Structure formats: C-alpha cells, structure tokens
C-alpha cells in the first residue's frame, strides 16, 4: 500500500512546488520598475526595434488592464493599417487591434486601460 501512494504523493508535491515558483516569478517580474531590462521577451522586442532600419516611429507602452500589467507594442505609431498587440507580463498575447482587416480582439482596451506609461519609443 505504501509503495502505491509514494509516486502519487511525490507527483502532487512537484506540481504544487512548480506552480508556486511560477506565480512568484511572474509577480516579481510584473512589479518591476525596469521591465525592459528584466523581461527577456520585452527586451528582445526593444532590441529589434532599435536595430530596425525602418524609419517608422515605434513604441512600447505599459498599462494596467483588467488588474494586470500589460504592454502595448506598436511597431508603427500612427501608421494606417498598423497592427498593435497587447501582451501580458509573461509575454502572452492578450489581444490585438488594427491592421488591414480592422481586428479588435479587446474592444474595451482604450476605456479600461489605465496608468499609461511610455517605456520606450524612438
């Protein structure tokens, strides 16, 4: 009986530990005062914008949206038919809007997004 329960207990413990560590890491990253340096995925976007030979103005803007920190990535500020993407702190795509097709997967973004902070622009 003891041998049958050991793998189940071990597996359950590992799952719980990994979930706690993941939540702690995400919380620390999202409360950062320097997200461009501490979030690797966001840092990579900034570097690609800096290395771009495209003359279009680009922006990375931090907001609070639905009780979480999010980042709006605008690769061509004020360009017609530009597709803007909003990411969570972990780098997961939350929504996007604009583009030729007029996509808008978060129609309430402009009404509910608060604490706008431009954290990078060229």
JSON list of C-alpha atoms in Angstrom, two decimals:
[
{"chain": "A", "resi": 1, "resn": "UNK", "atom": "CA", "xyz": [0.00, 0.00, 0.00]},
{"chain": "A", "resi": 2, "resn": "UNK", "atom": "CA", "xyz": [2.81, 2.41, 0.93]},
{"chain": "A", "resi": 3, "resn": "UNK", "atom": "CA", "xyz": [4.57, 1.92, -2.42]},
{"chain": "A", "resi": 4, "resn": "UNK", "atom": "CA", "xyz": [1.41, 2.69, -4.38]},
{"chain": "A", "resi": 5, "resn": "UNK", "atom": "CA", "xyz": [0.90, 6.08, -2.67]},
{"chain": "A", "resi": 6, "resn": "UNK", "atom": "CA", "xyz": [4.53, 7.23, -2.85]},
{"chain": "A", "resi": 7, "resn": "UNK", "atom": "CA", "xyz": [4.53, 8.14, -6.59]},
{"chain": "A", "resi": 8, "resn": "UNK", "atom": "CA", "xyz": [1.21, 9.96, -6.23]},
{"chain": "A", "resi": 9, "resn": "UNK", "atom": "CA", "xyz": [2.45, 12.00, -3.26]},
{"chain": "A", "resi": 10, "resn": "UNK", "atom": "CA", "xyz": [5.73, 12.78, -5.00]},
{"chain": "A", "resi": 11, "resn": "UNK", "atom": "CA", "xyz": [3.99, 13.87, -8.20]},
{"chain": "A", "resi": 12, "resn": "UNK", "atom": "CA", "xyz": [1.48, 16.04, -6.33]},
{"chain": "A", "resi": 13, "resn": "UNK", "atom": "CA", "xyz": [4.26, 17.72, -4.37]},
{"chain": "A", "resi": 14, "resn": "UNK", "atom": "CA", "xyz": [6.23, 18.52, -7.51]},
{"chain": "A", "resi": 15, "resn": "UNK", "atom": "CA", "xyz": [3.18, 20.00, -9.22]},
{"chain": "A", "resi": 16, "resn": "UNK", "atom": "CA", "xyz": [2.41, 22.24, -6.24]},
{"chain": "A", "resi": 17, "resn": "UNK", "atom": "CA", "xyz": [6.01, 23.42, -5.92]},
{"chain": "A", "resi": 18, "resn": "UNK", "atom": "CA", "xyz": [6.29, 24.27, -9.62]},
{"chain": "A", "resi": 19, "resn": "UNK", "atom": "CA", "xyz": [3.03, 26.26, -9.54]},
{"chain": "A", "resi": 20, "resn": "UNK", "atom": "CA", "xyz": [4.12, 28.33, -6.56]},
{"chain": "A", "resi": 21, "resn": "UNK", "atom": "CA", "xyz": [7.51, 29.10, -8.09]},
{"chain": "A", "resi": 22, "resn": "UNK", "atom": "CA", "xyz": [5.93, 30.14, -11.39]},
{"chain": "A", "resi": 23, "resn": "UNK", "atom": "CA", "xyz": [3.48, 32.52, -9.69]},
{"chain": "A", "resi": 24, "resn": "UNK", "atom": "CA", "xyz": [6.23, 34.07, -7.58]},
{"chain": "A", "resi": 25, "resn": "UNK", "atom": "CA", "xyz": [8.46, 34.62, -10.62]},
{"chain": "A", "resi": 26, "resn": "UNK", "atom": "CA", "xyz": [5.64, 36.23, -12.57]},
{"chain": "A", "resi": 27, "resn": "UNK", "atom": "CA", "xyz": [4.66, 38.51, -9.69]},
{"chain": "A", "resi": 28, "resn": "UNK", "atom": "CA", "xyz": [8.26, 39.69, -9.23]},
{"chain": "A", "resi": 29, "resn": "UNK", "atom": "CA", "xyz": [8.67, 40.38, -12.96]},
{"chain": "A", "resi": 30, "resn": "UNK", "atom": "CA", "xyz": [5.39, 42.28, -13.26]},
{"chain": "A", "resi": 31, "resn": "UNK", "atom": "CA", "xyz": [6.14, 44.58, -10.36]},
{"chain": "A", "resi": 32, "resn": "UNK", "atom": "CA", "xyz": [9.46, 45.60, -11.85]},
{"chain": "A", "resi": 33, "resn": "UNK", "atom": "CA", "xyz": [10.43, 49.23, -12.25]},
{"chain": "A", "resi": 34, "resn": "UNK", "atom": "CA", "xyz": [12.60, 48.24, -15.22]},
{"chain": "A", "resi": 35, "resn": "UNK", "atom": "CA", "xyz": [10.56, 45.80, -17.33]},
{"chain": "A", "resi": 36, "resn": "UNK", "atom": "CA", "xyz": [12.67, 46.44, -20.45]},
{"chain": "A", "resi": 37, "resn": "UNK", "atom": "CA", "xyz": [15.69, 45.02, -18.62]},
{"chain": "A", "resi": 38, "resn": "UNK", "atom": "CA", "xyz": [14.01, 42.33, -16.54]},
{"chain": "A", "resi": 39, "resn": "UNK", "atom": "CA", "xyz": [11.54, 40.78, -19.01]},
{"chain": "A", "resi": 40, "resn": "UNK", "atom": "CA", "xyz": [13.60, 39.00, -21.66]},
{"chain": "A", "resi": 41, "resn": "UNK", "atom": "CA", "xyz": [10.83, 38.86, -24.26]},
{"chain": "A", "resi": 42, "resn": "UNK", "atom": "CA", "xyz": [10.20, 42.61, -23.92]},
{"chain": "A", "resi": 43, "resn": "UNK", "atom": "CA", "xyz": [13.92, 43.39, -24.02]},
{"chain": "A", "resi": 44, "resn": "UNK", "atom": "CA", "xyz": [14.17, 41.41, -27.29]},
{"chain": "A", "resi": 45, "resn": "UNK", "atom": "CA", "xyz": [11.36, 43.46, -28.85]},
{"chain": "A", "resi": 46, "resn": "UNK", "atom": "CA", "xyz": [13.10, 46.68, -27.82]},
{"chain": "A", "resi": 47, "resn": "UNK", "atom": "CA", "xyz": [16.40, 45.48, -29.33]},
{"chain": "A", "resi": 48, "resn": "UNK", "atom": "CA", "xyz": [14.69, 44.52, -32.59]},
{"chain": "A", "resi": 49, "resn": "UNK", "atom": "CA", "xyz": [13.06, 47.97, -32.73]},
{"chain": "A", "resi": 50, "resn": "UNK", "atom": "CA", "xyz": [16.43, 49.65, -32.11]},
{"chain": "A", "resi": 51, "resn": "UNK", "atom": "CA", "xyz": [18.09, 47.60, -34.83]},
{"chain": "A", "resi": 52, "resn": "UNK", "atom": "CA", "xyz": [15.33, 48.17, -37.37]},
{"chain": "A", "resi": 53, "resn": "UNK", "atom": "CA", "xyz": [16.22, 50.23, -40.43]},
{"chain": "A", "resi": 54, "resn": "UNK", "atom": "CA", "xyz": [12.56, 51.18, -40.79]},
{"chain": "A", "resi": 55, "resn": "UNK", "atom": "CA", "xyz": [12.05, 54.90, -40.17]},
{"chain": "A", "resi": 56, "resn": "UNK", "atom": "CA", "xyz": [8.61, 54.44, -38.62]},
{"chain": "A", "resi": 57, "resn": "UNK", "atom": "CA", "xyz": [8.12, 55.53, -35.03]},
{"chain": "A", "resi": 58, "resn": "UNK", "atom": "CA", "xyz": [7.80, 52.59, -32.63]},
{"chain": "A", "resi": 59, "resn": "UNK", "atom": "CA", "xyz": [6.50, 52.49, -29.06]},
{"chain": "A", "resi": 60, "resn": "UNK", "atom": "CA", "xyz": [6.32, 50.17, -26.08]},
{"chain": "A", "resi": 61, "resn": "UNK", "atom": "CA", "xyz": [3.70, 51.34, -23.58]},
{"chain": "A", "resi": 62, "resn": "UNK", "atom": "CA", "xyz": [2.91, 49.88, -20.18]},
{"chain": "A", "resi": 63, "resn": "UNK", "atom": "CA", "xyz": [-0.69, 49.90, -18.88]},
{"chain": "A", "resi": 64, "resn": "UNK", "atom": "CA", "xyz": [-2.88, 48.38, -16.17]},
{"chain": "A", "resi": 65, "resn": "UNK", "atom": "CA", "xyz": [-5.67, 46.40, -17.85]},
{"chain": "A", "resi": 66, "resn": "UNK", "atom": "CA", "xyz": [-8.09, 44.08, -16.07]},
{"chain": "A", "resi": 67, "resn": "UNK", "atom": "CA", "xyz": [-5.99, 44.22, -12.89]},
{"chain": "A", "resi": 68, "resn": "UNK", "atom": "CA", "xyz": [-2.71, 43.23, -14.50]},
{"chain": "A", "resi": 69, "resn": "UNK", "atom": "CA", "xyz": [0.30, 44.93, -16.00]},
{"chain": "A", "resi": 70, "resn": "UNK", "atom": "CA", "xyz": [0.27, 44.73, -19.80]},
{"chain": "A", "resi": 71, "resn": "UNK", "atom": "CA", "xyz": [2.46, 46.03, -22.59]},
{"chain": "A", "resi": 72, "resn": "UNK", "atom": "CA", "xyz": [1.18, 47.55, -25.81]},
{"chain": "A", "resi": 73, "resn": "UNK", "atom": "CA", "xyz": [3.61, 47.04, -28.68]},
{"chain": "A", "resi": 74, "resn": "UNK", "atom": "CA", "xyz": [3.18, 49.50, -31.54]},
{"chain": "A", "resi": 75, "resn": "UNK", "atom": "CA", "xyz": [5.67, 48.77, -34.35]},
{"chain": "A", "resi": 76, "resn": "UNK", "atom": "CA", "xyz": [4.50, 51.69, -36.49]},
{"chain": "A", "resi": 77, "resn": "UNK", "atom": "CA", "xyz": [3.00, 54.51, -34.40]},
{"chain": "A", "resi": 78, "resn": "UNK", "atom": "CA", "xyz": [0.31, 56.48, -36.30]},
{"chain": "A", "resi": 79, "resn": "UNK", "atom": "CA", "xyz": [0.68, 54.31, -39.41]},
{"chain": "A", "resi": 80, "resn": "UNK", "atom": "CA", "xyz": [-2.55, 53.42, -41.23]},
{"chain": "A", "resi": 81, "resn": "UNK", "atom": "CA", "xyz": [-3.42, 49.72, -41.13]},
{"chain": "A", "resi": 82, "resn": "UNK", "atom": "CA", "xyz": [-0.94, 49.11, -38.32]},
{"chain": "A", "resi": 83, "resn": "UNK", "atom": "CA", "xyz": [-1.49, 46.02, -36.13]},
{"chain": "A", "resi": 84, "resn": "UNK", "atom": "CA", "xyz": [-0.96, 46.75, -32.43]},
{"chain": "A", "resi": 85, "resn": "UNK", "atom": "CA", "xyz": [-0.50, 43.89, -29.97]},
{"chain": "A", "resi": 86, "resn": "UNK", "atom": "CA", "xyz": [-1.04, 43.83, -26.20]},
{"chain": "A", "resi": 87, "resn": "UNK", "atom": "CA", "xyz": [0.94, 41.31, -24.15]},
{"chain": "A", "resi": 88, "resn": "UNK", "atom": "CA", "xyz": [0.77, 40.13, -20.57]},
{"chain": "A", "resi": 89, "resn": "UNK", "atom": "CA", "xyz": [3.78, 40.41, -18.31]},
{"chain": "A", "resi": 90, "resn": "UNK", "atom": "CA", "xyz": [4.72, 36.83, -19.15]},
{"chain": "A", "resi": 91, "resn": "UNK", "atom": "CA", "xyz": [4.78, 37.64, -22.88]},
{"chain": "A", "resi": 92, "resn": "UNK", "atom": "CA", "xyz": [1.46, 36.01, -23.72]},
{"chain": "A", "resi": 93, "resn": "UNK", "atom": "CA", "xyz": [-0.58, 37.80, -26.40]},
{"chain": "A", "resi": 94, "resn": "UNK", "atom": "CA", "xyz": [-3.73, 39.19, -24.79]},
{"chain": "A", "resi": 95, "resn": "UNK", "atom": "CA", "xyz": [-5.25, 40.95, -27.76]},
{"chain": "A", "resi": 96, "resn": "UNK", "atom": "CA", "xyz": [-4.57, 42.93, -30.89]},
{"chain": "A", "resi": 97, "resn": "UNK", "atom": "CA", "xyz": [-6.24, 45.66, -32.84]},
{"chain": "A", "resi": 98, "resn": "UNK", "atom": "CA", "xyz": [-5.86, 47.47, -36.13]},
{"chain": "A", "resi": 99, "resn": "UNK", "atom": "CA", "xyz": [-4.39, 46.08, -39.30]},
{"chain": "A", "resi": 100, "resn": "UNK", "atom": "CA", "xyz": [-5.92, 45.97, -42.76]},
{"chain": "A", "resi": 101, "resn": "UNK", "atom": "CA", "xyz": [-8.70, 43.66, -41.53]},
{"chain": "A", "resi": 102, "resn": "UNK", "atom": "CA", "xyz": [-9.65, 46.02, -38.68]},
{"chain": "A", "resi": 103, "resn": "UNK", "atom": "CA", "xyz": [-9.02, 43.41, -36.00]},
{"chain": "A", "resi": 104, "resn": "UNK", "atom": "CA", "xyz": [-10.15, 44.29, -32.47]},
{"chain": "A", "resi": 105, "resn": "UNK", "atom": "CA", "xyz": [-9.98, 41.41, -30.01]},
{"chain": "A", "resi": 106, "resn": "UNK", "atom": "CA", "xyz": [-10.19, 43.70, -26.96]},
{"chain": "A", "resi": 107, "resn": "UNK", "atom": "CA", "xyz": [-12.74, 46.42, -27.80]},
{"chain": "A", "resi": 108, "resn": "UNK", "atom": "CA", "xyz": [-12.72, 47.72, -24.21]},
{"chain": "A", "resi": 109, "resn": "UNK", "atom": "CA", "xyz": [-8.98, 48.29, -24.05]},
{"chain": "A", "resi": 110, "resn": "UNK", "atom": "CA", "xyz": [-8.99, 52.06, -24.53]},
{"chain": "A", "resi": 111, "resn": "UNK", "atom": "CA", "xyz": [-11.77, 52.52, -21.98]},
{"chain": "A", "resi": 112, "resn": "UNK", "atom": "CA", "xyz": [-10.38, 50.20, -19.31]},
{"chain": "A", "resi": 113, "resn": "UNK", "atom": "CA", "xyz": [-6.60, 50.52, -19.70]},
{"chain": "A", "resi": 114, "resn": "UNK", "atom": "CA", "xyz": [-5.11, 52.88, -17.10]},
{"chain": "A", "resi": 115, "resn": "UNK", "atom": "CA", "xyz": [-1.71, 54.11, -15.89]},
{"chain": "A", "resi": 116, "resn": "UNK", "atom": "CA", "xyz": [-0.29, 54.65, -19.36]},
{"chain": "A", "resi": 117, "resn": "UNK", "atom": "CA", "xyz": [3.50, 54.85, -19.26]},
{"chain": "A", "resi": 118, "resn": "UNK", "atom": "CA", "xyz": [5.58, 55.06, -22.42]},
{"chain": "A", "resi": 119, "resn": "UNK", "atom": "CA", "xyz": [8.60, 52.96, -21.51]},
{"chain": "A", "resi": 120, "resn": "UNK", "atom": "CA", "xyz": [10.35, 53.12, -24.88]},
{"chain": "A", "resi": 121, "resn": "UNK", "atom": "CA", "xyz": [9.99, 54.98, -28.17]},
{"chain": "A", "resi": 122, "resn": "UNK", "atom": "CA", "xyz": [12.28, 56.05, -30.95]}
]
